Coordinates of C-alpha atoms in Angstrom, one line a residue:
Chain A
K1431 CA 8.8 9.7 11.5
Q1432 CA 9.3 6.4 9.7
E1433 CA 11.0 6.6 6.2
V1434 CA 11.5 3.6 4.0
T1435 CA 14.1 3.3 1.2
Q1436 CA 14.4 0.6 -1.4
I1437 CA 17.5 -0.1 -3.4
P1438 CA 17.8 -0.7 -6.3
A1439 CA 15.0 1.2 -8.0
A1440 CA 15.1 -1.3 -10.9
L1441 CA 16.7 -4.7 -11.4
S1442 CA 16.9 -7.0 -14.4
V1443 CA 18.2 -10.5 -14.1
P1444 CA 18.1 -13.7 -16.2
E1445 CA 15.6 -16.4 -15.4
G1446 CA 16.7 -18.9 -12.8
E1447 CA 18.9 -16.6 -10.7
N1448 CA 18.4 -16.1 -7.0
L1449 CA 18.1 -12.5 -6.1
V1450 CA 17.8 -10.2 -3.1
L1451 CA 15.8 -7.0 -2.8
N1452 CA 16.7 -4.5 -0.1
C1453 CA 14.7 -2.3 2.2
S1454 CA 15.9 0.1 4.9
F1455 CA 13.9 2.0 7.4
T1456 CA 14.8 4.8 9.8
D1457 CA 12.8 4.0 12.9
S1458 CA 14.1 0.8 14.5
A1459 CA 11.2 0.7 16.9
I1460 CA 9.3 -0.9 14.1
Y1461 CA 6.1 -2.8 14.8
N1462 CA 5.8 -5.0 11.7
L1463 CA 7.0 -5.0 8.2
Q1464 CA 5.1 -6.2 5.1
W1465 CA 6.3 -7.0 1.5
F1466 CA 3.9 -6.5 -1.4
R1467 CA 3.9 -7.1 -5.1
Q1468 CA 2.3 -4.8 -7.6
D1469 CA 1.8 -5.7 -11.3
P1470 CA 1.4 -2.9 -13.8
G1471 CA -1.9 -1.2 -13.5
K1472 CA -3.0 -3.5 -10.7
G1473 CA -3.4 -3.4 -6.9
L1474 CA -1.1 -4.6 -4.2
T1475 CA -0.8 -8.2 -3.4
S1476 CA 0.6 -9.1 0.1
L1477 CA 3.6 -11.5 -0.1
L1478 CA 4.9 -11.7 3.5
L1479 CA 4.2 -10.1 6.8
I1480 CA 7.0 -10.1 9.4
Q1481 CA 5.9 -9.3 12.9
S1482 CA 8.2 -7.4 15.2
S1483 CA 9.0 -10.5 17.3
Q1484 CA 10.0 -12.5 14.2
R1485 CA 13.3 -12.4 12.2
E1486 CA 12.0 -14.0 9.0
Q1487 CA 9.1 -15.4 7.1
T1488 CA 9.0 -17.9 4.2
S1489 CA 6.4 -18.6 1.5
G1490 CA 7.4 -20.9 -1.3
R1491 CA 10.3 -19.4 -3.2
L1492 CA 10.2 -16.2 -1.1
N1493 CA 12.0 -15.5 2.1
A1494 CA 11.9 -12.2 3.9
S1495 CA 14.1 -11.2 6.8
L1496 CA 13.9 -8.4 9.4
D1497 CA 16.8 -6.9 11.3
K1498 CA 15.4 -4.2 13.5
S1499 CA 18.8 -3.2 15.0
S1500 CA 20.3 -2.3 11.6
G1501 CA 17.0 -1.0 10.2
R1502 CA 16.9 -3.5 7.3
S1503 CA 14.8 -6.0 5.6
T1504 CA 15.6 -8.2 2.6
L1505 CA 13.3 -10.2 0.3
Y1506 CA 15.0 -13.2 -1.2
I1507 CA 13.6 -14.8 -4.4
A1508 CA 14.9 -18.2 -5.3
A1509 CA 15.0 -19.6 -8.8
S1510 CA 13.4 -16.5 -10.4
Q1511 CA 10.8 -16.9 -13.2
P1512 CA 9.5 -14.5 -15.8
G1513 CA 6.2 -14.4 -13.8
D1514 CA 8.0 -12.8 -10.9
S1515 CA 8.4 -9.6 -13.0
A1516 CA 6.6 -6.9 -11.0
T1517 CA 7.3 -4.0 -8.7
Y1518 CA 8.1 -5.1 -5.1
L1519 CA 7.2 -2.7 -2.3
C1520 CA 8.4 -2.8 1.2
A1521 CA 6.2 -1.2 3.9
A1522 CA 7.2 -0.6 7.5
F1523 CA 4.7 0.2 10.2
Q1524 CA 4.8 3.6 11.9
G1525 CA 3.3 2.9 15.2
A1526 CA 0.9 0.0 15.3
Q1527 CA -1.4 1.0 12.4
K1528 CA 0.2 3.1 9.7
L1529 CA 2.1 1.5 6.8
V1530 CA 4.8 3.7 5.3
F1531 CA 5.9 2.5 1.8
G1532 CA 9.2 2.6 0.0
Q1533 CA 9.3 3.6 -3.6
G1534 CA 9.6 0.0 -4.8
T1535 CA 12.0 -2.1 -6.8
R1536 CA 10.9 -2.8 -10.4
L1537 CA 12.0 -6.3 -11.1
T1538 CA 12.3 -7.8 -14.6
I1539 CA 13.2 -11.5 -15.1
N1540 CA 14.4 -12.2 -18.6
P1541 CA 13.6 -15.6 -20.2
Chain B
D556 CA -13.9 -13.9 0.9
A557 CA -14.2 -11.4 -2.0
G558 CA -11.4 -9.2 -0.6
V559 CA -11.5 -5.4 -0.5
I560 CA -13.8 -4.1 -3.2
Q561 CA -13.4 -0.7 -4.7
S562 CA -15.6 1.2 -7.2
P563 CA -15.4 2.5 -9.8
R564 CA -12.2 1.0 -11.3
H565 CA -11.7 4.0 -13.5
E566 CA -13.1 7.6 -13.2
V567 CA -12.6 10.4 -15.7
T568 CA -14.1 13.7 -14.6
E569 CA -13.8 17.4 -15.5
M570 CA -12.0 19.8 -13.2
G571 CA -14.4 21.3 -10.7
Q572 CA -16.7 18.3 -10.5
E573 CA -17.3 16.2 -7.4
V574 CA -15.9 12.7 -7.3
T575 CA -16.9 9.9 -4.9
L576 CA -14.8 6.8 -4.5
R577 CA -16.2 3.8 -2.7
C578 CA -14.8 0.9 -0.7
K579 CA -16.1 -2.2 0.9
P580 CA -13.6 -3.7 3.4
I581 CA -13.2 -7.4 4.3
S582 CA -15.9 -8.4 6.8
G583 CA -14.5 -8.5 10.3
H584 CA -11.6 -6.1 9.6
D585 CA -11.9 -3.2 12.0
Y586 CA -9.3 -0.9 10.3
L587 CA -9.8 0.8 7.0
F588 CA -7.2 2.9 5.2
W589 CA -7.3 5.2 2.1
Y590 CA -4.0 5.6 0.2
R591 CA -3.1 7.5 -2.9
Q592 CA -0.4 6.5 -5.4
T593 CA 1.4 8.8 -7.8
M594 CA 4.6 8.4 -9.8
M595 CA 6.2 11.3 -8.0
R596 CA 5.2 10.6 -4.4
G597 CA 4.5 6.8 -4.3
L598 CA 1.9 5.5 -1.9
E599 CA 0.7 8.0 0.7
L600 CA -1.7 7.4 3.5
L601 CA -4.6 9.8 3.4
I602 CA -6.8 8.7 6.3
Y603 CA -7.6 5.7 8.4
F604 CA -10.6 4.5 10.5
N605 CA -10.9 2.2 13.4
N606 CA -14.4 0.7 14.1
N607 CA -15.8 3.3 11.7
V608 CA -14.3 6.3 13.5
P609 CA -11.7 8.5 11.8
I610 CA -8.4 8.2 13.7
D611 CA -5.8 10.1 11.7
D612 CA -6.6 12.3 8.7
S613 CA -3.3 14.1 8.7
G614 CA -2.5 12.9 5.2
M615 CA -5.6 14.4 3.7
P616 CA -4.1 17.0 1.4
E617 CA -6.8 19.7 1.5
D618 CA -10.2 20.6 2.7
R619 CA -11.4 19.5 -0.7
F620 CA -10.9 15.9 0.4
S621 CA -13.3 14.2 2.9
A622 CA -13.9 10.6 3.9
K623 CA -16.7 8.9 5.7
M624 CA -17.4 5.4 7.1
P625 CA -21.1 5.2 7.9
N626 CA -20.9 1.5 8.8
A627 CA -18.4 -1.4 9.0
S628 CA -18.9 -2.4 5.4
F629 CA -18.7 0.8 3.5
S630 CA -16.5 3.9 3.2
T631 CA -16.3 6.8 0.8
L632 CA -13.6 9.3 -0.2
K633 CA -14.9 12.4 -1.8
I634 CA -13.1 15.2 -3.6
Q635 CA -15.0 18.4 -4.2
P636 CA -14.1 20.3 -6.3
S637 CA -11.7 18.1 -8.2
E638 CA -8.5 19.4 -9.7
P639 CA -6.1 17.9 -12.3
R640 CA -3.4 17.4 -9.6
D641 CA -5.8 15.0 -7.9
S642 CA -5.2 12.5 -10.7
A643 CA -3.8 9.4 -9.2
V644 CA -4.7 5.8 -8.2
Y645 CA -6.6 5.7 -4.9
F646 CA -6.4 2.5 -2.9
C647 CA -8.5 1.3 0.0
A648 CA -7.1 -1.3 2.4
S649 CA -8.4 -3.1 5.5
R650 CA -6.6 -4.8 8.3
G651 CA -7.5 -7.6 10.6
D652 CA -6.2 -9.1 13.7
N653 CA -3.1 -10.5 12.1
Y654 CA -2.0 -7.0 11.4
G655 CA -1.5 -7.7 7.7
Y656 CA -3.1 -5.2 5.2
T657 CA -5.3 -6.3 2.3
F658 CA -5.6 -3.8 -0.5
G659 CA -8.3 -3.3 -3.1
S660 CA -7.7 -3.1 -6.8
G661 CA -7.8 0.7 -6.7
T662 CA -9.6 3.5 -8.5
R663 CA -7.7 5.3 -11.3
L664 CA -8.9 8.9 -11.2
T665 CA -8.2 11.2 -14.1
V666 CA -9.3 14.9 -13.8
V667 CA -9.1 16.8 -17.0

């Protein structure tokens, strides 16, 4: 059974810093991995999807990597802005269909 | 593309009442998922459908919960009778060929 862990649970950094959010999963036979953003009281917004054959994906200031052998994924945010403040959720596929979520990292960017 | 549409956005009901949550997936997506989010347990998969057929309902907590997908553009999640511990945010998501999930805005359910 796939289990996903995100560390840290919360992170607060000053504006402009580059930062890394960590995600680990137990089943290395992972299909795909997806990163989401959730603003308070809102739904989930997909940020990046890394398919099993890929090692990383980039979108603007975001870069996500996937290392199946070590059971880890990282989300790198460059030049952080206050608008990046949100909860970031990592989700690994269990089999081809089911997404298993971590508990999230609550990120605060201080102006 | 209007995305995944859920209704209602908020629902407050009394214990023992029947609650029905609704979802319209993205056109062309052949997978539909129902998730529940609570502070204690995070996001949990309840059930998912493929081409309108329920594939895995192992996450449905009790017989009080049921889900249907009568056609490709509509699904419901019903709780009968509702209990205070059912209070949560319920999300619907659909998935297309690129394997990425798209989530709806959720229904915040409060059972008093």
